[in-house]
Structure formats: C-alpha cells, structure tokens
Coordinates of C-alpha atoms in Angstrom, one line a residue:
Chain A
D1 CA -0.1 0.1 -0.3
A2 CA 1.4 3.2 -1.1
G3 CA 0.3 4.7 2.5
V4 CA -1.7 8.2 3.0
I5 CA -1.6 10.3 -0.1
Q6 CA -1.4 14.2 -0.1
S7 CA -1.6 17.0 -2.7
P8 CA 0.2 19.2 -3.3
R9 CA 2.9 18.7 -1.1
H10 CA 3.7 22.2 -1.4
E11 CA 1.5 25.2 -2.2
V12 CA 2.2 28.8 -2.5
T13 CA -0.4 31.3 -3.2
E14 CA -1.5 35.1 -2.4
M15 CA -3.8 36.2 0.1
G16 CA -7.3 35.8 -1.1
Q17 CA -6.8 32.8 -3.0
E18 CA -8.9 29.9 -2.7
V19 CA -6.6 26.6 -1.4
T20 CA -7.7 23.2 -1.8
L21 CA -5.8 20.3 -0.1
R22 CA -6.6 17.0 -1.0
C23 CA -5.9 13.4 0.6
K24 CA -6.3 9.8 -0.3
P25 CA -6.6 7.2 2.7
I26 CA -5.0 4.0 3.2
S27 CA -7.5 1.8 1.4
G28 CA -9.8 0.2 3.7
H29 CA -9.5 2.7 6.4
N30 CA -12.5 4.3 7.4
S31 CA -11.4 7.2 9.8
L32 CA -9.8 10.2 8.1
F33 CA -8.5 13.3 10.1
W34 CA -7.2 16.3 8.8
Y35 CA -4.6 18.4 11.3
R36 CA -2.6 21.6 10.9
Q37 CA 0.9 22.2 12.4
T38 CA 2.3 25.2 13.2
M39 CA 5.5 26.3 15.5
M40 CA 2.9 28.2 17.9
R41 CA 0.0 26.1 18.1
G42 CA 1.8 22.6 17.6
L43 CA -0.3 20.0 16.0
E44 CA -4.3 20.6 15.9
L45 CA -6.8 18.5 14.9
L46 CA -9.3 20.3 12.5
I47 CA -11.6 18.1 11.5
Y48 CA -12.6 14.3 11.4
F49 CA -14.4 11.9 9.2
N50 CA -16.0 8.4 10.4
N51 CA -17.4 6.5 7.1
N52 CA -17.1 9.7 5.3
V53 CA -19.3 11.6 7.9
P54 CA -18.1 14.3 9.9
I55 CA -18.0 13.8 13.4
D56 CA -16.2 16.5 14.7
D57 CA -15.4 20.1 13.2
S58 CA -14.7 21.9 16.7
G59 CA -11.0 22.4 15.4
M60 CA -12.0 24.0 12.3
P61 CA -10.5 27.7 12.9
E62 CA -13.5 29.5 11.1
D63 CA -16.0 29.6 8.1
R64 CA -13.0 30.1 5.8
F65 CA -12.1 26.7 6.6
S66 CA -14.3 23.5 5.0
A67 CA -13.9 20.1 4.3
K68 CA -15.3 17.3 2.8
M69 CA -15.3 13.4 2.2
P70 CA -17.7 12.5 -0.8
N71 CA -16.3 9.1 -0.7
A72 CA -14.3 6.5 1.1
S73 CA -11.0 7.2 -0.9
F74 CA -10.8 11.1 -1.3
S75 CA -11.0 14.0 1.2
T76 CA -10.3 18.0 0.6
L77 CA -9.5 20.6 2.8
K78 CA -10.4 24.1 1.3
I79 CA -9.7 27.8 2.5
Q80 CA -11.5 30.4 0.9
P81 CA -10.0 33.2 1.2
S82 CA -6.5 32.3 2.2
E83 CA -4.8 34.3 4.9
P84 CA -1.3 34.7 5.8
R85 CA -2.1 33.4 9.1
D86 CA -3.2 30.0 7.8
S87 CA 0.5 29.3 6.6
A88 CA 1.2 26.0 8.0
V89 CA 2.1 22.3 7.2
Y90 CA -1.4 20.6 7.0
F91 CA -1.4 16.5 7.7
C92 CA -3.9 14.1 7.0
A93 CA -4.0 11.0 8.5
S94 CA -5.9 7.6 8.5
N95 CA -6.9 4.6 10.6
P96 CA -9.5 1.6 10.4
G97 CA -12.1 2.8 12.0
Q98 CA -13.8 3.9 15.2
G99 CA -13.4 2.0 18.0
S100 CA -10.1 0.4 17.0
Y101 CA -6.7 0.7 19.1
N102 CA -5.1 1.2 16.2
E103 CA -2.1 3.7 14.6
Q104 CA -3.0 6.5 12.9
F105 CA -1.1 7.0 9.7
F106 CA -0.4 10.3 8.7
G107 CA 0.3 11.6 4.8
P108 CA 3.6 13.4 4.0
G109 CA 1.9 16.8 4.5
T110 CA 1.3 19.7 2.5
R111 CA 3.4 22.9 3.1
L112 CA 0.9 25.9 2.9
T113 CA 2.5 29.3 2.4
V114 CA 0.1 31.9 2.0
L115 CA 1.7 35.4 0.8
Chain B
G1 CA -12.7 18.2 26.4
E2 CA -9.6 16.5 26.9
N3 CA -6.6 18.3 27.8
V4 CA -3.1 17.2 27.4
E5 CA 0.2 19.0 28.9
Q6 CA 3.6 17.5 27.8
H7 CA 7.0 18.6 29.7
P8 CA 9.3 19.6 29.0
S9 CA 9.0 21.4 25.3
T10 CA 12.8 21.0 25.0
L11 CA 15.5 18.4 26.1
S12 CA 19.0 18.0 25.2
V13 CA 20.7 14.9 26.4
Q14 CA 24.5 13.5 25.9
E15 CA 24.4 10.5 23.8
G16 CA 24.0 7.5 25.6
D17 CA 22.0 8.6 28.4
S18 CA 18.5 8.6 29.0
A19 CA 15.6 10.8 28.3
V20 CA 12.3 11.2 30.0
I21 CA 9.2 12.9 28.8
K22 CA 6.1 13.3 30.8
C23 CA 2.4 13.8 29.9
T24 CA -0.7 14.9 31.9
Y25 CA -4.4 14.2 30.8
S26 CA -7.6 15.5 32.3
D27 CA -10.1 12.9 31.1
S28 CA -10.1 10.1 33.5
A29 CA -12.4 7.9 30.7
S30 CA -9.2 8.2 28.6
N31 CA -7.5 4.6 27.8
Y32 CA -5.3 4.6 25.2
F33 CA -1.9 6.6 25.0
P34 CA 0.2 6.3 21.9
W35 CA 3.8 8.4 21.6
Y36 CA 4.7 9.4 18.4
K37 CA 8.1 10.9 16.8
Q38 CA 8.3 13.2 14.3
E39 CA 11.9 14.2 12.5
L40 CA 12.7 17.1 11.0
G41 CA 10.5 17.8 7.9
K42 CA 8.6 14.2 8.3
R43 CA 5.7 13.2 9.3
P44 CA 4.4 12.0 12.9
Q45 CA 4.9 8.2 13.3
L46 CA 4.2 5.9 16.0
I47 CA 6.7 4.5 18.3
I48 CA 5.1 2.9 21.2
D49 CA 1.7 3.0 22.6
I50 CA -0.1 1.9 25.9
R51 CA -3.6 0.7 26.9
S52 CA -5.2 1.7 30.3
N53 CA -5.4 -1.9 31.4
V54 CA -1.5 -2.0 31.2
G55 CA 1.2 -0.1 33.6
E56 CA 4.3 -0.3 31.6
K57 CA 5.5 -1.3 28.1
K58 CA 8.7 -1.8 26.6
D59 CA 10.0 -1.9 23.1
Q60 CA 13.7 -2.3 22.8
R61 CA 15.4 1.2 24.4
I62 CA 12.0 2.3 24.4
A63 CA 9.2 2.1 27.7
V64 CA 6.1 4.1 28.4
T65 CA 4.7 4.1 31.7
L66 CA 1.1 4.9 32.9
N67 CA -0.2 5.9 36.1
K68 CA -3.9 6.1 35.6
T69 CA -4.6 7.3 39.0
A70 CA -2.2 10.5 38.9
K71 CA -3.4 10.7 35.2
H72 CA 0.1 11.2 33.8
F73 CA 2.3 8.9 31.7
S74 CA 5.8 8.8 30.8
L75 CA 8.1 8.2 27.7
H76 CA 11.8 6.6 28.7
I77 CA 14.3 6.7 25.9
T78 CA 17.6 4.7 27.2
E79 CA 21.1 5.0 25.5
T80 CA 19.9 7.6 23.3
Q81 CA 21.7 7.8 20.1
P82 CA 21.9 10.9 17.4
E83 CA 19.0 9.0 15.4
D84 CA 16.6 9.7 18.6
S85 CA 16.8 13.5 17.7
A86 CA 13.4 14.5 16.9
V87 CA 10.1 15.7 18.2
Y88 CA 7.8 13.4 20.5
F89 CA 4.5 13.7 21.1
C90 CA 2.0 11.9 23.4
A91 CA -1.4 11.6 22.7
V92 CA -4.6 10.7 24.4
A93 CA -8.0 8.8 23.4
D94 CA -11.1 7.4 24.7
M95 CA -11.5 4.3 22.4
I96 CA -14.9 3.0 24.1
K97 CA -17.1 6.4 23.4
A98 CA -19.2 6.4 19.9
A99 CA -16.7 8.7 18.2
G100 CA -13.6 7.4 20.0
N101 CA -10.8 7.1 17.7
K102 CA -10.1 11.1 17.9
L103 CA -6.2 11.6 19.4
T104 CA -5.8 14.9 21.7
F105 CA -1.9 15.8 21.3
G106 CA 0.2 17.3 23.6
G107 CA 2.7 20.1 22.7
G108 CA 5.4 18.2 21.6
T109 CA 8.9 17.8 23.0
R110 CA 12.1 18.7 20.9
V111 CA 14.9 16.2 22.1
L112 CA 18.8 16.9 20.5
V113 CA 20.8 14.0 21.4
K114 CA 24.4 15.3 21.3
P115 CA 27.2 13.2 20.2

C-alpha cells in the first residue's frame, strides 16, 4: 500500500486566493483526520470523518475552512479566502476505524505558504 | 474536552544518557496513550502505545509507563543515539465512546541528542 497520499506537497499562494488540499486515505481505513501544524500552536486536529461522515469539526478555525469526504477514498480541505496566518503544514491521517486501538497513519503533509 | 500537557518542551541529552518525557491528561475515561516521533521535515509516526489496563510497556530502548490514578504517563528512552533527535508527541484517546478514535496531542518535546 502506498500509504496516505496528499497533494500538493507544497503550495504557495497569495492572500485572498482559494486553496484546496487533497487526501487519499489508506484503502480500507474508515476514519480520516485533518491536522494543522505550526510552531506556535503545535499539532491541531481540525476535523475528522468516520465512514465519510464528519464527526467533529470543532477544530476548524473559522468559516473560511471547509472539508468534504465525498467517498471513502478522497477528502478535501478548502480555505477560501486564504490569509497569511493560514501558513502551516497540513497533515491528513487515516486509521482503520472507530473504536480501534490502531495507529493513525499520517500522510507526508502539504506545506502551505500564503503571501 | 480532553486537555493534554507535555513537559519539557525541549530536552538536550548527551549520547548514551536517558531521556524522559512526561504527559498529564484531564479526562479519566481516556484509555489509549500513544507516542509519536516526528523527525525534521517528516510526518509523525507511532513509536509505542499503551492501553489503560497496562502499567508499563517496553520495546527495545523505549518504554512507556502509565499512572491512571494520577492521570500521567511518560516516555523513557535509554542509551540515546543521535537518530533519537526529533520531536516527540504524546496523545490521548477514549477508544470506547462513540466517536472514540480521536487523538488529543500534547504540545511536543524537541529532543536533541548531542554526540
């Protein structure tokens, strides 16, 4: 298995532009997580899905952020409009599913820079 | 919600010495305690985990201890080597409740092993 796949790996954009980050979880994994990592705030959970359904989006910082999981093999995190303070590394992670004492497998991350 | 505190934030040790990182948590229902290692520019990866029915677990040079009464757990690295230099994150979850595979991460400890 290729592991969790994220794209793009790097994104540089200007303030006000829309940014879409993409994630493909490990095949057969039913839970998917979006994290944001910065030096100041550490590793923050933004939102997670079980069986494609959003379970907890309390970490989404504001309405500019939205996430979808239209099927079991694809999820997007969208920022519109983007701001410089959104600059961070965004990780997607997956694990087999609710209630499982299993590792969360992280993707390689997307490094976002908003100028 | 769950609150996880991790100390110290940075730790410098001489090669061959031991390193200890401590975490405390607030939710007594938490029952799963993994540790993740993140090397510079890489993704977090699970290195060891422990469940609430176990007090200690070892894997070669790393060990984790859990005190459920006091709500704290620790990571111990013995005979440290330069490749142990990384950021280490503790995490906590309640795997029994309905949406239970959400992890709450500590703030991270940057470990530097000096040769």
